[in-house]
mmCIF file of C-alpha atoms and ligand atoms in Angstrom:
data_model
loop_
_atom_site.group_PDB
_atom_site.id
_atom_site.type_symbol
_atom_site.label_atom_id
_atom_site.label_comp_id
_atom_site.label_asym_id
_atom_site.label_seq_id
_atom_site.Cartn_x
_atom_site.Cartn_y
_atom_site.Cartn_z
ATOM 1 C CA MET A 1 -8.550 -1.072 19.298
ATOM 2 C CA LYS A 2 -8.655 -4.269 16.931
ATOM 3 C CA ILE A 3 -10.915 -3.475 14.068
ATOM 4 C CA VAL A 4 -12.184 -7.107 12.681
ATOM 5 C CA LEU A 5 -13.233 -7.549 8.421
ATOM 6 C CA GLU A 6 -16.004 -10.219 8.877
ATOM 7 C CA ASN A 7 -16.756 -11.953 5.360
ATOM 8 C CA LEU A 8 -17.707 -8.358 4.833
ATOM 9 C CA THR A 9 -18.880 -7.787 0.828
ATOM 10 C CA LYS A 10 -20.425 -4.709 -1.387
ATOM 11 C CA ILE A 11 -21.866 -5.375 -4.438
ATOM 12 C CA PHE A 12 -22.918 -2.352 -6.611
ATOM 13 C CA PRO A 13 -26.053 -2.682 -8.255
ATOM 14 C CA SER A 14 -25.791 -1.960 -11.735
ATOM 15 C CA ARG A 15 -26.011 1.508 -13.247
ATOM 16 C CA ASN A 16 -27.030 0.785 -16.597
ATOM 17 C CA LYS A 17 -30.603 -1.627 -15.649
ATOM 18 C CA LYS A 18 -30.271 -3.641 -19.357
ATOM 19 C CA SER A 19 -27.400 -4.919 -19.094
ATOM 20 C CA GLY A 20 -27.721 -5.840 -15.721
ATOM 21 C CA GLU A 21 -24.273 -6.665 -14.490
ATOM 22 C CA GLU A 22 -22.954 -5.728 -11.353
ATOM 23 C CA VAL A 23 -20.059 -4.291 -9.656
ATOM 24 C CA VAL A 24 -18.105 -6.537 -6.765
ATOM 25 C CA ALA A 25 -16.163 -4.144 -5.780
ATOM 26 C CA VAL A 26 -15.710 -6.094 -2.104
ATOM 27 C CA ASN A 27 -15.654 -10.303 -1.904
ATOM 28 C CA ASN A 28 -15.686 -12.107 1.191
ATOM 29 C CA PHE A 29 -12.953 -9.664 2.880
ATOM 30 C CA ASN A 30 -11.836 -11.596 6.161
ATOM 31 C CA PHE A 31 -9.259 -9.477 8.392
ATOM 32 C CA THR A 32 -8.953 -8.769 12.174
ATOM 33 C CA ILE A 33 -6.433 -5.781 12.267
ATOM 34 C CA PRO A 34 -4.555 -6.215 15.958
ATOM 35 C CA ASP A 35 -4.889 -2.962 18.195
ATOM 36 C CA GLY A 36 -2.159 -0.019 17.323
ATOM 37 C CA GLN A 37 -1.262 -1.044 13.722
ATOM 38 C CA LEU A 38 -1.038 0.535 10.488
ATOM 39 C CA ILE A 39 -2.842 -1.075 8.137
ATOM 40 C CA GLY A 40 -2.008 0.184 4.305
ATOM 41 C CA LEU A 41 -4.876 -1.257 1.809
ATOM 42 C CA LEU A 42 -2.556 -1.420 -1.530
ATOM 43 C CA GLY A 43 -3.881 -2.674 -5.325
ATOM 44 C CA PRO A 44 -4.561 -0.858 -8.195
ATOM 45 C CA SER A 45 -7.365 1.517 -9.517
ATOM 46 C CA GLY A 46 -11.479 0.147 -8.974
ATOM 47 C CA CYS A 47 -9.938 -2.601 -6.411
ATOM 48 C CA GLY A 48 -11.429 -1.733 -3.593
ATOM 49 C CA LYS A 49 -9.703 -0.144 -1.163
ATOM 50 C CA SER A 50 -11.460 3.304 -1.001
ATOM 51 C CA THR A 51 -14.118 1.197 -1.355
ATOM 52 C CA THR A 52 -13.458 -1.383 1.865
ATOM 53 C CA LEU A 53 -12.318 2.120 3.736
ATOM 54 C CA TYR A 54 -15.721 3.586 3.890
ATOM 55 C CA MET A 55 -17.808 0.700 4.927
ATOM 56 C CA ILE A 56 -15.190 0.577 7.796
ATOM 57 C CA SER A 57 -16.105 4.314 8.470
ATOM 58 C CA GLY A 58 -19.766 3.552 7.901
ATOM 59 C CA LEU A 59 -19.969 5.832 4.825
ATOM 60 C CA GLN A 60 -21.086 2.442 3.217
ATOM 61 C CA LYS A 61 -22.951 -0.021 4.615
ATOM 62 C CA PRO A 62 -21.877 -3.482 3.074
ATOM 63 C CA THR A 63 -24.049 -6.133 1.655
ATOM 64 C CA SER A 64 -23.095 -8.205 3.685
ATOM 65 C CA GLY A 65 -21.095 -9.069 6.570
ATOM 66 C CA LYS A 66 -19.802 -7.769 9.777
ATOM 67 C CA ILE A 67 -17.338 -5.298 11.147
ATOM 68 C CA PHE A 68 -16.472 -4.975 14.808
ATOM 69 C CA PHE A 69 -14.719 -2.177 16.751
ATOM 70 C CA GLY A 70 -12.858 -4.552 19.773
ATOM 71 C CA GLU A 71 -15.670 -6.713 20.376
ATOM 72 C CA ASP A 72 -18.440 -3.890 19.550
ATOM 73 C CA ASP A 73 -20.198 -4.789 16.423
ATOM 74 C CA VAL A 74 -20.255 -1.536 14.806
ATOM 75 C CA THR A 75 -22.028 -2.832 11.368
ATOM 76 C CA GLU A 76 -25.275 -0.669 11.709
ATOM 77 C CA LEU A 77 -23.310 2.082 13.562
ATOM 78 C CA SER A 78 -23.570 5.802 11.929
ATOM 79 C CA THR A 79 -20.526 7.727 11.049
ATOM 80 C CA GLU A 80 -20.812 10.047 13.751
ATOM 81 C CA ASN A 81 -20.946 7.683 16.677
ATOM 82 C CA ARG A 82 -18.349 5.216 15.326
ATOM 83 C CA GLY A 83 -15.780 7.130 16.901
ATOM 84 C CA ILE A 84 -13.263 7.644 13.907
ATOM 85 C CA GLY A 85 -11.398 10.063 12.412
ATOM 86 C CA LEU A 86 -10.976 10.714 8.472
ATOM 87 C CA VAL A 87 -8.416 11.950 6.402
ATOM 88 C CA PHE A 88 -9.574 12.157 2.142
ATOM 89 C CA GLN A 89 -7.068 13.155 -0.623
ATOM 90 C CA ASN A 90 -8.611 17.106 -0.920
ATOM 91 C CA TYR A 91 -8.044 18.321 3.111
ATOM 92 C CA ALA A 92 -11.342 19.130 2.435
ATOM 93 C CA LEU A 93 -10.540 22.115 4.849
ATOM 94 C CA TYR A 94 -13.554 25.064 5.762
ATOM 95 C CA PRO A 95 -11.836 28.014 3.696
ATOM 96 C CA HIS A 96 -13.316 30.800 5.852
ATOM 97 C CA MET A 97 -12.357 29.623 9.136
ATOM 98 C CA THR A 98 -8.863 30.006 10.236
ATOM 99 C CA VAL A 99 -6.585 26.419 11.111
ATOM 100 C CA LYS A 100 -7.836 26.762 14.696
ATOM 101 C CA GLN A 101 -10.937 26.769 13.639
ATOM 102 C CA ASN A 102 -11.657 23.854 11.699
ATOM 103 C CA ILE A 103 -9.551 21.872 14.462
ATOM 104 C CA LEU A 104 -12.426 22.992 16.234
ATOM 105 C CA PHE A 105 -15.291 22.430 14.610
ATOM 106 C CA PRO A 106 -15.503 18.759 15.669
ATOM 107 C CA LEU A 107 -15.874 19.166 19.161
ATOM 108 C CA GLN A 108 -17.832 22.397 18.642
ATOM 109 C CA ASN A 109 -20.031 19.751 17.417
ATOM 110 C CA LEU A 110 -20.775 17.013 20.400
ATOM 111 C CA LYS A 111 -23.390 17.138 21.972
ATOM 112 C CA GLY A 112 -24.596 15.171 25.843
ATOM 113 C CA GLU A 113 -21.962 14.225 28.198
ATOM 114 C CA ASP A 114 -19.197 14.340 25.552
ATOM 115 C CA LYS A 115 -19.566 18.401 25.187
ATOM 116 C CA LEU A 116 -16.421 19.789 26.094
ATOM 117 C CA SER A 117 -15.666 23.184 27.868
ATOM 118 C CA LYS A 118 -14.604 25.956 25.470
ATOM 119 C CA GLU A 119 -11.170 26.280 27.895
ATOM 120 C CA ALA A 120 -11.091 22.439 27.440
ATOM 121 C CA MET A 121 -11.491 22.467 23.391
ATOM 122 C CA LEU A 122 -8.528 25.295 23.165
ATOM 123 C CA GLU A 123 -6.382 22.099 25.389
ATOM 124 C CA ARG A 124 -7.351 20.056 22.946
ATOM 125 C CA ALA A 125 -7.435 21.898 19.366
ATOM 126 C CA TYR A 126 -2.631 22.793 20.656
ATOM 127 C CA GLU A 127 -2.834 19.487 21.684
ATOM 128 C CA ALA A 128 -3.190 17.854 18.288
ATOM 129 C CA ALA A 129 -1.557 21.131 16.563
ATOM 130 C CA LYS A 130 1.645 20.424 18.722
ATOM 131 C CA LEU A 131 1.326 16.731 17.758
ATOM 132 C CA VAL A 132 1.590 17.246 13.718
ATOM 133 C CA GLN A 133 4.060 20.772 14.265
ATOM 134 C CA ILE A 134 1.413 23.565 12.622
ATOM 135 C CA GLU A 135 0.780 25.273 16.494
ATOM 136 C CA GLU A 136 2.727 28.164 14.578
ATOM 137 C CA LEU A 137 -0.301 28.209 12.085
ATOM 138 C CA MET A 138 -3.221 28.666 14.399
ATOM 139 C CA ASP A 139 -4.457 31.867 12.968
ATOM 140 C CA ARG A 140 -4.103 31.161 9.642
ATOM 141 C CA LYS A 141 -6.473 30.668 6.927
ATOM 142 C CA PRO A 142 -6.009 27.684 4.726
ATOM 143 C CA SER A 143 -5.636 29.564 1.516
ATOM 144 C CA GLU A 144 -2.310 30.592 3.524
ATOM 145 C CA LEU A 145 -0.837 26.549 3.853
ATOM 146 C CA SER A 146 1.397 25.045 1.491
ATOM 147 C CA GLY A 147 -0.197 21.196 0.819
ATOM 148 C CA GLY A 148 1.872 19.914 3.269
ATOM 149 C CA GLN A 149 0.441 22.388 5.897
ATOM 150 C CA GLN A 150 -3.390 21.791 4.603
ATOM 151 C CA GLN A 151 -2.810 18.457 4.929
ATOM 152 C CA ARG A 152 -1.757 18.223 8.441
ATOM 153 C CA VAL A 153 -4.139 20.725 9.474
ATOM 154 C CA ALA A 154 -6.527 17.964 7.931
ATOM 155 C CA ILE A 155 -4.626 14.765 10.413
ATOM 156 C CA ALA A 156 -4.915 17.552 13.579
ATOM 157 C CA ARG A 157 -9.331 17.921 12.901
ATOM 158 C CA ALA A 158 -9.259 13.976 12.785
ATOM 159 C CA LEU A 159 -6.878 13.523 15.507
ATOM 160 C CA VAL A 160 -9.254 15.893 18.302
ATOM 161 C CA LYS A 161 -11.806 13.904 18.935
ATOM 162 C CA MET A 162 -9.422 11.430 19.747
ATOM 163 C CA PRO A 163 -10.641 8.615 17.275
ATOM 164 C CA ARG A 164 -10.604 5.024 18.240
ATOM 165 C CA VAL A 165 -9.701 4.398 14.854
ATOM 166 C CA LEU A 166 -8.102 6.267 11.766
ATOM 167 C CA LEU A 167 -8.754 6.090 8.201
ATOM 168 C CA LEU A 168 -6.976 7.816 5.588
ATOM 169 C CA ASP A 169 -8.059 7.793 1.957
ATOM 170 C CA GLU A 170 -5.099 8.488 -0.425
ATOM 171 C CA PRO A 171 -3.559 11.565 1.997
ATOM 172 C CA LEU A 172 -0.529 12.274 0.525
ATOM 173 C CA SER A 173 -2.057 12.340 -3.368
ATOM 174 C CA ASN A 174 -1.851 16.273 -3.841
ATOM 175 C CA LEU A 175 1.116 16.784 -2.600
ATOM 176 C CA ASP A 176 4.896 16.693 -4.696
ATOM 177 C CA ALA A 177 7.630 14.342 -4.114
ATOM 178 C CA ARG A 178 9.202 16.362 -1.440
ATOM 179 C CA LEU A 179 6.232 16.464 0.828
ATOM 180 C CA ARG A 180 4.968 13.356 0.405
ATOM 181 C CA LEU A 181 7.882 11.068 1.014
ATOM 182 C CA GLN A 182 8.462 13.878 4.822
ATOM 183 C CA THR A 183 4.466 13.911 5.172
ATOM 184 C CA ARG A 184 4.487 10.130 5.099
ATOM 185 C CA GLU A 185 7.355 9.830 7.704
ATOM 186 C CA GLU A 186 5.045 12.416 9.674
ATOM 187 C CA ILE A 187 2.062 9.969 9.987
ATOM 188 C CA ARG A 188 4.409 7.304 10.451
ATOM 189 C CA ARG A 189 5.255 9.047 13.403
ATOM 190 C CA ILE A 190 1.995 10.285 15.003
ATOM 191 C CA GLN A 191 0.169 6.920 14.326
ATOM 192 C CA LYS A 192 3.294 5.437 17.007
ATOM 193 C CA GLU A 193 2.622 8.500 19.124
ATOM 194 C CA THR A 194 -0.719 8.121 19.558
ATOM 195 C CA LYS A 195 -1.369 4.357 18.923
ATOM 196 C CA ILE A 196 -4.327 4.745 17.227
ATOM 197 C CA THR A 197 -5.454 1.777 15.110
ATOM 198 C CA THR A 198 -4.722 3.074 11.634
ATOM 199 C CA VAL A 199 -6.002 1.876 8.035
ATOM 200 C CA PHE A 200 -4.511 4.075 4.859
ATOM 201 C CA VAL A 201 -5.447 3.638 1.393
ATOM 202 C CA THR A 202 -2.811 3.769 -1.244
ATOM 203 C CA HIS A 203 -2.100 2.598 -4.972
ATOM 204 C CA ASP A 204 1.726 3.474 -4.283
ATOM 205 C CA GLN A 205 3.004 0.302 -3.365
ATOM 206 C CA GLU A 206 6.320 1.808 -1.718
ATOM 207 C CA GLU A 207 4.713 4.706 -0.194
ATOM 208 C CA ALA A 208 2.575 1.528 1.413
ATOM 209 C CA MET A 209 5.820 -0.432 2.385
ATOM 210 C CA SER A 210 7.426 1.452 3.783
ATOM 211 C CA ILE A 211 4.901 2.866 6.544
ATOM 212 C CA SER A 212 2.527 0.121 6.966
ATOM 213 C CA ASP A 213 3.290 -2.521 10.420
ATOM 214 C CA MET A 214 0.884 -4.651 7.304
ATOM 215 C CA ILE A 215 0.103 -4.358 3.543
ATOM 216 C CA VAL A 216 -2.788 -6.029 2.112
ATOM 217 C CA VAL A 217 -2.710 -6.203 -1.837
ATOM 218 C CA MET A 218 -6.258 -6.269 -2.823
ATOM 219 C CA LYS A 219 -7.210 -6.832 -7.176
ATOM 220 C CA LEU A 220 -10.806 -7.155 -8.026
ATOM 221 C CA GLY A 221 -12.548 -6.440 -5.100
ATOM 222 C CA VAL A 222 -10.441 -10.160 -4.019
ATOM 223 C CA VAL A 223 -7.954 -9.415 -0.884
ATOM 224 C CA GLN A 224 -4.825 -11.258 -2.850
ATOM 225 C CA GLN A 225 -2.292 -11.410 0.443
ATOM 226 C CA ILE A 226 -1.779 -9.844 3.815
ATOM 227 C CA GLY A 227 1.474 -9.878 5.576
ATOM 228 C CA LYS A 228 4.331 -7.862 6.270
ATOM 229 C CA PRO A 229 5.879 -5.588 3.753
ATOM 230 C CA GLN A 230 8.713 -7.186 3.574
ATOM 231 C CA GLU A 231 7.402 -11.303 4.053
ATOM 232 C CA VAL A 232 4.625 -10.583 0.981
ATOM 233 C CA TYR A 233 7.512 -8.855 -1.073
ATOM 234 C CA ASP A 234 10.553 -11.893 -0.072
ATOM 235 C CA SER A 235 7.022 -14.203 -0.821
ATOM 236 C CA PRO A 236 4.522 -13.087 -3.130
ATOM 237 C CA ALA A 237 1.230 -15.705 -3.208
ATOM 238 C CA ASN A 238 1.105 -15.260 -6.893
ATOM 239 C CA LEU A 239 1.774 -13.374 -9.647
ATOM 240 C CA PHE A 240 0.220 -10.120 -9.452
ATOM 241 C CA VAL A 241 1.430 -9.519 -6.183
ATOM 242 C CA ALA A 242 4.973 -10.237 -7.140
ATOM 243 C CA LYS A 243 4.787 -7.778 -9.904
ATOM 244 C CA PHE A 244 2.763 -5.101 -7.849
ATOM 245 C CA LEU A 245 5.338 -4.696 -5.186
ATOM 246 C CA GLY A 246 9.483 -3.812 -6.518
ATOM 247 C CA THR A 247 10.714 -0.945 -7.937
ATOM 248 C CA PRO A 248 11.830 -1.421 -10.698
ATOM 249 C CA PRO A 249 9.097 -4.013 -11.061
ATOM 250 C CA ILE A 250 9.872 -7.777 -11.306
ATOM 251 C CA ASN A 251 11.015 -9.576 -14.696
ATOM 252 C CA VAL A 252 8.616 -11.950 -15.774
ATOM 253 C CA PHE A 253 9.856 -14.789 -18.626
ATOM 254 C CA ASN A 254 8.477 -18.166 -20.223
ATOM 255 C CA GLY A 255 10.141 -20.608 -18.317
ATOM 256 C CA SER A 256 9.569 -24.269 -17.510
ATOM 257 C CA VAL A 257 11.236 -27.026 -15.422
ATOM 258 C CA LYS A 258 12.506 -30.229 -16.303
ATOM 259 C CA ASP A 259 14.316 -32.885 -13.868
ATOM 260 C CA GLY A 260 15.134 -30.447 -11.462
ATOM 261 C CA LYS A 261 16.320 -27.456 -13.631
ATOM 262 C CA LEU A 262 14.202 -24.611 -14.191
ATOM 263 C CA TYR A 263 14.582 -23.386 -17.811
ATOM 264 C CA ILE A 264 14.972 -19.739 -19.440
ATOM 265 C CA GLY A 265 15.756 -19.907 -23.062
ATOM 266 C CA GLU A 266 17.899 -23.295 -23.914
ATOM 267 C CA ASP A 267 19.554 -22.436 -20.598
ATOM 268 C CA ALA A 268 19.372 -24.423 -17.436
ATOM 269 C CA VAL A 269 19.648 -21.556 -14.911
ATOM 270 C CA LEU A 270 18.414 -22.947 -11.342
ATOM 271 C CA ASP A 271 18.303 -25.893 -9.544
ATOM 272 C CA VAL A 272 14.110 -25.516 -8.167
ATOM 273 C CA PRO A 273 14.168 -29.338 -6.455
ATOM 274 C CA GLY A 274 10.655 -30.966 -5.931
ATOM 275 C CA VAL A 275 9.284 -29.238 -9.125
ATOM 276 C CA ALA A 276 7.145 -31.172 -11.532
ATOM 277 C CA ASP A 277 7.845 -31.059 -14.616
ATOM 278 C CA GLN A 278 5.642 -28.218 -16.135
ATOM 279 C CA ALA A 279 5.979 -25.069 -18.440
ATOM 280 C CA VAL A 280 5.961 -21.791 -15.361
ATOM 281 C CA THR A 281 5.920 -18.391 -15.272
ATOM 282 C CA VAL A 282 9.333 -16.522 -13.891
ATOM 283 C CA GLY A 283 10.212 -14.005 -12.323
ATOM 284 C CA ILE A 284 12.881 -12.758 -10.963
ATOM 285 C CA ARG A 285 13.332 -9.606 -8.566
ATOM 286 C CA PRO A 286 15.606 -6.938 -10.464
ATOM 287 C CA GLU A 287 18.435 -7.607 -7.079
ATOM 288 C CA GLY A 288 18.340 -11.264 -7.969
ATOM 289 C CA PHE A 289 21.160 -11.049 -11.039
ATOM 290 C CA GLN A 290 24.552 -11.614 -9.705
ATOM 291 C CA LEU A 291 27.141 -10.813 -12.753
ATOM 292 C CA ASP A 292 28.592 -14.144 -13.536
ATOM 293 C CA ASP A 293 31.151 -14.650 -16.344
ATOM 294 C CA HIS A 294 30.650 -18.532 -16.548
ATOM 295 C CA GLY A 295 26.681 -17.563 -15.450
ATOM 296 C CA ALA A 296 23.712 -19.429 -16.798
ATOM 297 C CA MET A 297 21.001 -16.554 -17.281
ATOM 298 C CA LYS A 298 22.672 -14.502 -21.041
ATOM 299 C CA CYS A 299 20.865 -11.637 -21.656
ATOM 300 C CA LYS A 300 21.525 -8.753 -24.106
ATOM 301 C CA PRO A 301 23.062 -5.681 -22.813
ATOM 302 C CA THR A 302 21.383 -2.132 -24.472
ATOM 303 C CA ASN A 303 22.435 0.176 -21.625
ATOM 304 C CA VAL A 304 23.759 0.419 -18.303
ATOM 305 C CA GLU A 305 21.668 3.892 -16.516
ATOM 306 C CA VAL A 306 23.512 4.818 -13.167
ATOM 307 C CA MET A 307 21.327 5.266 -9.588
ATOM 308 C CA GLY A 308 23.912 5.745 -7.962
ATOM 309 C CA ARG A 309 25.767 2.961 -5.198
ATOM 310 C CA ASP A 310 24.125 0.950 -8.173
ATOM 311 C CA VAL A 311 23.692 0.306 -11.508
ATOM 312 C CA SER A 312 20.908 -1.188 -13.203
ATOM 313 C CA VAL A 313 21.817 -3.842 -16.512
ATOM 314 C CA VAL A 314 19.158 -3.365 -18.866
ATOM 315 C CA SER A 315 18.789 -6.352 -21.827
ATOM 316 C CA THR A 316 16.436 -8.332 -23.850
ATOM 317 C CA HIS A 317 15.561 -11.353 -23.485
ATOM 318 C CA GLU A 318 14.410 -13.659 -25.951
ATOM 319 C CA ALA A 319 11.955 -15.177 -23.466
ATOM 320 C CA SER A 320 11.165 -11.810 -21.427
ATOM 321 C CA VAL A 321 7.365 -11.474 -21.371
ATOM 322 C CA ASN A 322 8.189 -7.376 -20.727
ATOM 323 C CA PRO A 323 10.240 -5.960 -23.695
ATOM 324 C CA LEU A 324 13.784 -5.433 -21.207
ATOM 325 C CA VAL A 325 15.479 -6.821 -18.800
ATOM 326 C CA ARG A 326 16.730 -4.910 -15.386
ATOM 327 C CA SER A 327 19.140 -5.666 -13.675
ATOM 328 C CA ILE A 328 20.974 -4.386 -10.460
ATOM 329 C CA ILE A 329 23.994 -4.659 -9.319
ATOM 330 C CA ASN A 330 26.589 -2.307 -7.887
ATOM 331 C CA ALA A 331 28.558 -0.142 -9.451
ATOM 332 C CA ASP A 332 32.154 -1.469 -8.401
ATOM 333 C CA ASN A 333 31.351 -4.157 -11.157
ATOM 334 C CA LYS A 334 31.826 -3.490 -14.587
ATOM 335 C CA VAL A 335 29.669 -4.209 -17.685
ATOM 336 C CA ASP A 336 30.987 -4.883 -20.848
ATOM 337 C CA LEU A 337 28.530 -3.544 -23.924
ATOM 338 C CA ALA A 338 30.634 -3.666 -26.528
ATOM 339 C CA ALA A 339 30.581 -7.964 -25.424
ATOM 340 C CA GLY A 340 26.903 -7.862 -27.035
ATOM 341 C CA VAL A 341 25.749 -10.758 -23.492
ATOM 342 C CA VAL A 342 25.956 -10.711 -19.675
ATOM 343 C CA ARG A 343 25.828 -13.414 -18.037
ATOM 344 C CA TYR A 344 24.967 -13.796 -14.331
ATOM 345 C CA THR A 345 23.553 -16.191 -11.898
ATOM 346 C CA LEU A 346 20.414 -16.074 -10.125
ATOM 347 C CA LYS A 347 19.844 -15.347 -6.055
ATOM 348 C CA PRO A 348 17.406 -18.743 -5.790
ATOM 349 C CA HIS A 349 15.506 -16.545 -2.800
ATOM 350 C CA LYS A 350 14.918 -13.826 -5.284
ATOM 351 C CA VAL A 351 13.774 -16.218 -8.148
ATOM 352 C CA PHE A 352 9.371 -16.998 -8.583
ATOM 353 C CA LEU A 353 7.574 -19.577 -10.216
ATOM 354 C CA PHE A 354 3.850 -19.280 -11.123
ATOM 355 C CA ASN A 355 1.776 -21.585 -11.981
ATOM 356 C CA LYS A 356 0.973 -20.952 -15.832
ATOM 357 C CA ASP A 357 -2.952 -20.911 -15.679
ATOM 358 C CA THR A 358 -3.382 -19.971 -12.173
ATOM 359 C CA GLU A 359 -0.530 -17.340 -11.840
ATOM 360 C CA GLU A 360 -0.347 -19.209 -8.073
ATOM 361 C CA ARG A 361 3.426 -19.275 -6.974
ATOM 362 C CA ILE A 362 4.835 -22.955 -6.933
ATOM 363 C CA LEU A 363 7.046 -23.216 -3.986
ATOM 364 C CA PHE A 364 10.917 -24.553 -4.178
ATOM 365 C CA GLU A 365 13.345 -25.623 -1.939
ATOM 366 C CA VAL A 366 15.791 -23.365 -1.444
ATOM 367 C CA LYS A 367 19.005 -24.349 -0.282
HETATM 368 P P1 ATP B 401 -8.913 4.363 -6.918
HETATM 369 O O1 ATP B 401 -7.818 3.776 -6.850
HETATM 370 O O2 ATP B 401 -9.436 4.651 -7.987
HETATM 371 O O3 ATP B 401 -9.926 5.338 -5.925
HETATM 372 P P2 ATP B 401 -10.529 2.486 -5.428
HETATM 373 O O4 ATP B 401 -9.721 0.827 -5.334
HETATM 374 O O5 ATP B 401 -10.340 2.678 -4.321
HETATM 375 O O6 ATP B 401 -9.746 2.181 -6.430
HETATM 376 P P3 ATP B 401 -13.266 1.983 -5.457
HETATM 377 O O7 ATP B 401 -13.291 3.465 -5.150
HETATM 378 O O8 ATP B 401 -13.402 1.255 -3.854
HETATM 379 O O9 ATP B 401 -11.638 1.150 -5.425
HETATM 380 O O10 ATP B 401 -13.800 1.090 -6.103
HETATM 381 C C1 ATP B 401 -13.910 -0.603 -6.589
HETATM 382 C C2 ATP B 401 -14.741 -0.858 -7.655
HETATM 383 O O11 ATP B 401 -16.185 -0.056 -7.015
HETATM 384 C C3 ATP B 401 -14.864 0.090 -8.734
HETATM 385 O O12 ATP B 401 -15.056 -0.892 -10.115
HETATM 386 C C4 ATP B 401 -15.948 0.880 -9.139
HETATM 387 O O13 ATP B 401 -16.264 1.124 -10.377
HETATM 388 C C5 ATP B 401 -16.914 0.458 -7.998
HETATM 389 N N1 ATP B 401 -17.831 1.160 -7.874
HETATM 390 C C6 ATP B 401 -16.880 2.116 -6.849
HETATM 391 N N2 ATP B 401 -18.026 2.876 -6.093
HETATM 392 C C7 ATP B 401 -19.612 2.992 -6.628
HETATM 393 C C8 ATP B 401 -20.901 3.375 -6.663
HETATM 394 N N3 ATP B 401 -21.116 3.849 -5.980
HETATM 395 N N4 ATP B 401 -21.725 2.971 -7.790
HETATM 396 C C9 ATP B 401 -21.078 1.908 -8.140
HETATM 397 N N5 ATP B 401 -19.806 1.553 -8.535
HETATM 398 C C10 ATP B 401 -19.324 1.479 -7.747
#
């Protein structure tokens, strides 16, 4: 089921009547989510991710704009009639019911021609439980389950009605690091098996990048960029997106372009053909530095952190916007901290230029 968001806008009136400041939680969101894909809605707290999800679910009504499921305009349809499965951060299972009763619950409320026989309901419940691999836990109460297992029950409960659309709001936030990893892979597997169009809200860029077919990066209610995770990482539209994606984060410098060359501090560090002379903000991904005794980019190393196969060289540079510059290089390379300087050449496709005022990306030809 494809989902179309058309000029979707949500404005919350001011809580404080005197100040009159309304909040534009979502501002003119346009996107067609292709059938069967998993979309990650991503952004910092307050950027409008949850509000977007609630509008798709029908829990909140848009101020303006429309939502279509396939060709059906569902904008005015109630949540119950949209055919969606919803999973929240707090699993919200009924504590006095067993796992089986929790999963059966949405089916028992079906009315009219949707009503199922007892046998059919049980069959569906066991199918959903099998999909999330909790069949052997059906007679336990939620309090007798781990957080990861409880979240799986919540997903089974969302899937049992065979929804047209699955909506997940920070479903992994309450899990510890190991379970998060495991459960996110589970969600991906289940989504691939069921092929249900899924929208997944998270503030965790790594999580969104790892399981989504496409990500939507939002800031203050405005969509910044939509694309495949790797494409957005490799080609960010602006400084905000570049900074939001990637661990360790991108290094940001004040620079300038003169005669087709990029200067950081006094040094011409890269050819940037076709860019007009101007002051720029420069983003360099940690993996964009290459150790080179004759490299033009000079940093003062302070520390080398072992990361296994790679090492992270921590250094300083007078033109860096942040106190520290972080490069990632292969652990086979040796960095001499005592030398007081580490020199790099830069990988051009890992260097991004941004307009000083608008923070939009300035493209240059990578040879
Ligand atoms: P988080 O990750 O913290 O949940 P989010 O990206 O999901 O953030 P939303 O919950 O969608 O953000 O909120 C977007 C903006 O709308 C915020 O500024 C928030 O304060 C505001 N907002 C959300 N719900 C309401 C409401 N019911 N009344 C007024 N303002 C609201």
